[in-house]
Amino acid sequence: MHRQQPSYHAGFTLIEVIAALLILGILAAVVVVSSMNTETTASESAMLAKVKNHLRYARNRSMSSQDQWGVVISGDGYELERLPWDTDESLFFPGEELESVEIEGDLALSGRVFFDEWGRPIDENGDSISFSSSGITINQTTGYIQ
């Protein structure tokens, strides 16, 4: 009885190598494109977080004083304001060197919001308002900023 030896092929065929390289190329392209989008998203997220923190700062100042503090956002920047308005006083956010903070990136924010002694959003007249602008929402009842 003669036993046949199994034949083994060492290596890969040319089609297998090309298919593997093609798959790796597609994966590399997807990773590069998604990492470029992440940088933009990360900088916008960081700017949004900074604006939210400054809104929280104004809210906390209102809750711990007799005045209403707020943020006035216009196109390319925003400022800290206090009611009643005192035009002689310069107001700065913590860690900022200028009165007006520049909005970086493609964020389109606008609006004017102040806070009452309970931390709820109000307008310049003291009337309760609803505030929402490009990823920032302030709960009208509780003043929670998200």
mmCIF file of C-alpha atoms in Angstrom:
data_model
loop_
_atom_site.group_PDB
_atom_site.id
_atom_site.type_symbol
_atom_site.label_atom_id
_atom_site.label_comp_id
_atom_site.label_asym_id
_atom_site.label_seq_id
_atom_site.Cartn_x
_atom_site.Cartn_y
_atom_site.Cartn_z
ATOM 1 C CA MET A 1 0.000 0.000 0.000
ATOM 2 C CA HIS A 2 1.378 3.242 -1.082
ATOM 3 C CA ARG A 3 0.500 6.290 0.910
ATOM 4 C CA GLN A 4 0.268 9.602 -0.853
ATOM 5 C CA GLN A 5 2.062 12.503 0.777
ATOM 6 C CA PRO A 6 -0.097 15.617 1.220
ATOM 7 C CA SER A 7 1.216 18.532 -0.786
ATOM 8 C CA TYR A 8 1.776 21.773 1.116
ATOM 9 C CA HIS A 9 2.186 25.136 -0.525
ATOM 10 C CA ALA A 10 4.431 27.552 1.226
ATOM 11 C CA GLY A 11 3.446 31.230 0.976
ATOM 12 C CA PHE A 12 0.511 33.188 -0.356
ATOM 13 C CA THR A 13 -0.792 33.661 -3.824
ATOM 14 C CA LEU A 14 -0.453 37.002 -5.541
ATOM 15 C CA ILE A 15 -4.225 37.585 -5.290
ATOM 16 C CA GLU A 16 -4.175 37.051 -1.522
ATOM 17 C CA VAL A 17 -1.325 39.544 -1.079
ATOM 18 C CA ILE A 18 -3.066 42.161 -3.232
ATOM 19 C CA ALA A 19 -6.355 41.679 -1.346
ATOM 20 C CA ALA A 20 -4.599 42.098 2.015
ATOM 21 C CA LEU A 21 -2.812 45.265 0.858
ATOM 22 C CA LEU A 22 -6.043 46.684 -0.516
ATOM 23 C CA ILE A 23 -7.833 46.119 2.793
ATOM 24 C CA LEU A 24 -4.956 47.717 4.733
ATOM 25 C CA GLY A 25 -4.999 50.723 2.395
ATOM 26 C CA ILE A 26 -8.713 51.257 2.875
ATOM 27 C CA LEU A 27 -8.374 51.018 6.668
ATOM 28 C CA ALA A 28 -5.475 53.492 6.653
ATOM 29 C CA ALA A 29 -7.498 55.980 4.593
ATOM 30 C CA VAL A 30 -10.448 55.721 6.989
ATOM 31 C CA VAL A 31 -8.193 56.297 10.017
ATOM 32 C CA VAL A 32 -6.516 59.347 8.458
ATOM 33 C CA VAL A 33 -9.816 60.961 7.464
ATOM 34 C CA SER A 34 -11.433 60.334 10.849
ATOM 35 C CA SER A 35 -8.411 61.715 12.723
ATOM 36 C CA MET A 36 -8.583 64.942 10.708
ATOM 37 C CA ASN A 37 -12.266 65.349 11.626
ATOM 38 C CA THR A 38 -11.491 64.603 15.275
ATOM 39 C CA GLU A 39 -9.137 67.592 15.544
ATOM 40 C CA THR A 40 -11.847 69.982 14.391
ATOM 41 C CA THR A 41 -14.430 68.374 16.607
ATOM 42 C CA ALA A 42 -12.043 68.373 19.561
ATOM 43 C CA SER A 43 -11.270 72.088 19.250
ATOM 44 C CA GLU A 44 -14.965 72.934 18.883
ATOM 45 C CA SER A 45 -15.796 70.744 21.881
ATOM 46 C CA ALA A 46 -13.097 72.462 23.924
ATOM 47 C CA MET A 47 -14.441 75.901 22.984
ATOM 48 C CA LEU A 48 -17.996 74.826 23.814
ATOM 49 C CA ALA A 49 -16.820 73.533 27.207
ATOM 50 C CA LYS A 50 -15.071 76.850 27.869
ATOM 51 C CA VAL A 51 -18.244 78.843 27.102
ATOM 52 C CA LYS A 52 -20.295 76.531 29.343
ATOM 53 C CA ASN A 53 -17.809 76.986 32.188
ATOM 54 C CA HIS A 54 -18.003 80.757 31.807
ATOM 55 C CA LEU A 55 -21.812 80.555 31.878
ATOM 56 C CA ARG A 56 -21.540 78.493 35.071
ATOM 57 C CA TYR A 57 -19.226 81.133 36.517
ATOM 58 C CA ALA A 58 -21.794 83.874 35.821
ATOM 59 C CA ARG A 59 -24.545 81.681 37.299
ATOM 60 C CA ASN A 60 -22.523 81.058 40.476
ATOM 61 C CA ARG A 61 -21.763 84.784 40.838
ATOM 62 C CA SER A 62 -25.493 85.547 40.604
ATOM 63 C CA MET A 63 -26.325 82.961 43.232
ATOM 64 C CA SER A 64 -23.735 84.344 45.644
ATOM 65 C CA SER A 65 -24.402 88.089 45.264
ATOM 66 C CA GLN A 66 -27.198 90.638 45.098
ATOM 67 C CA ASP A 67 -26.596 91.321 41.388
ATOM 68 C CA GLN A 68 -27.580 89.418 38.281
ATOM 69 C CA TRP A 69 -24.576 88.227 36.319
ATOM 70 C CA GLY A 70 -24.679 87.014 32.772
ATOM 71 C CA VAL A 71 -22.943 86.435 29.473
ATOM 72 C CA VAL A 72 -23.513 88.412 26.297
ATOM 73 C CA ILE A 73 -22.528 86.362 23.223
ATOM 74 C CA SER A 74 -22.165 88.063 19.873
ATOM 75 C CA GLY A 75 -20.783 86.378 16.756
ATOM 76 C CA ASP A 76 -17.057 86.144 17.381
ATOM 77 C CA GLY A 77 -16.876 86.647 21.136
ATOM 78 C CA TYR A 78 -18.614 87.027 24.482
ATOM 79 C CA GLU A 79 -18.332 89.108 27.625
ATOM 80 C CA LEU A 80 -19.242 88.919 31.288
ATOM 81 C CA GLU A 81 -21.939 91.434 32.267
ATOM 82 C CA ARG A 82 -23.581 92.468 35.510
ATOM 83 C CA LEU A 83 -26.961 94.035 36.177
ATOM 84 C CA PRO A 84 -27.388 96.819 37.006
ATOM 85 C CA TRP A 85 -24.857 97.908 34.397
ATOM 86 C CA ASP A 86 -21.847 99.797 35.659
ATOM 87 C CA THR A 87 -19.981 101.092 32.618
ATOM 88 C CA ASP A 88 -16.872 102.043 34.569
ATOM 89 C CA GLU A 89 -16.111 98.558 35.837
ATOM 90 C CA SER A 90 -14.153 96.061 33.749
ATOM 91 C CA LEU A 91 -15.325 92.488 34.218
ATOM 92 C CA PHE A 92 -13.122 89.494 33.467
ATOM 93 C CA PHE A 93 -13.691 85.758 33.463
ATOM 94 C CA PRO A 94 -11.213 83.805 35.624
ATOM 95 C CA GLY A 95 -7.985 83.145 33.750
ATOM 96 C CA GLU A 96 -8.789 85.593 30.946
ATOM 97 C CA GLU A 97 -6.683 88.674 30.248
ATOM 98 C CA LEU A 98 -9.227 90.515 28.102
ATOM 99 C CA GLU A 99 -12.820 91.506 28.831
ATOM 100 C CA SER A 100 -14.023 89.904 25.606
ATOM 101 C CA VAL A 101 -13.327 86.211 25.040
ATOM 102 C CA GLU A 102 -12.875 85.242 21.394
ATOM 103 C CA ILE A 103 -14.890 82.298 20.076
ATOM 104 C CA GLU A 104 -12.522 80.094 18.130
ATOM 105 C CA GLY A 105 -13.513 77.731 15.349
ATOM 106 C CA ASP A 106 -16.750 77.541 13.435
ATOM 107 C CA LEU A 107 -19.113 77.772 16.388
ATOM 108 C CA ALA A 108 -22.126 79.967 15.732
ATOM 109 C CA LEU A 109 -23.188 81.177 19.155
ATOM 110 C CA SER A 110 -25.351 84.159 19.930
ATOM 111 C CA GLY A 111 -27.554 85.377 22.718
ATOM 112 C CA ARG A 112 -27.732 87.204 25.987
ATOM 113 C CA VAL A 113 -28.478 85.453 29.256
ATOM 114 C CA PHE A 114 -28.389 86.553 32.872
ATOM 115 C CA PHE A 115 -29.133 84.565 36.018
ATOM 116 C CA ASP A 116 -31.315 85.370 39.014
ATOM 117 C CA GLU A 117 -30.427 84.661 42.659
ATOM 118 C CA TRP A 118 -31.615 81.056 42.205
ATOM 119 C CA GLY A 119 -29.446 80.491 39.118
ATOM 120 C CA ARG A 120 -32.345 80.503 36.650
ATOM 121 C CA PRO A 121 -31.894 82.164 33.235
ATOM 122 C CA ILE A 122 -33.447 85.619 32.854
ATOM 123 C CA ASP A 123 -33.245 88.545 30.430
ATOM 124 C CA GLU A 124 -32.122 92.127 31.200
ATOM 125 C CA ASN A 125 -35.595 92.918 32.559
ATOM 126 C CA GLY A 126 -35.597 90.006 35.015
ATOM 127 C CA ASP A 127 -38.094 87.943 33.025
ATOM 128 C CA SER A 128 -37.582 84.186 32.840
ATOM 129 C CA ILE A 129 -36.249 83.023 29.482
ATOM 130 C CA SER A 130 -35.350 79.840 27.661
ATOM 131 C CA PHE A 131 -31.772 79.771 26.349
ATOM 132 C CA SER A 132 -30.369 77.457 23.696
ATOM 133 C CA SER A 133 -27.566 78.109 21.203
ATOM 134 C CA SER A 134 -25.417 75.654 19.188
ATOM 135 C CA GLY A 135 -24.930 72.871 21.696
ATOM 136 C CA ILE A 136 -25.607 74.905 24.842
ATOM 137 C CA THR A 137 -28.926 74.575 26.609
ATOM 138 C CA ILE A 138 -29.887 76.166 29.925
ATOM 139 C CA ASN A 139 -32.842 74.614 31.716
ATOM 140 C CA GLN A 140 -35.423 77.332 32.296
ATOM 141 C CA THR A 141 -36.587 75.938 35.640
ATOM 142 C CA THR A 142 -33.337 74.864 37.286
ATOM 143 C CA GLY A 143 -30.665 76.828 35.409
ATOM 144 C CA TYR A 144 -28.741 73.636 34.707
ATOM 145 C CA ILE A 145 -26.273 74.243 31.864
ATOM 146 C CA GLN A 146 -25.664 71.401 29.449
#
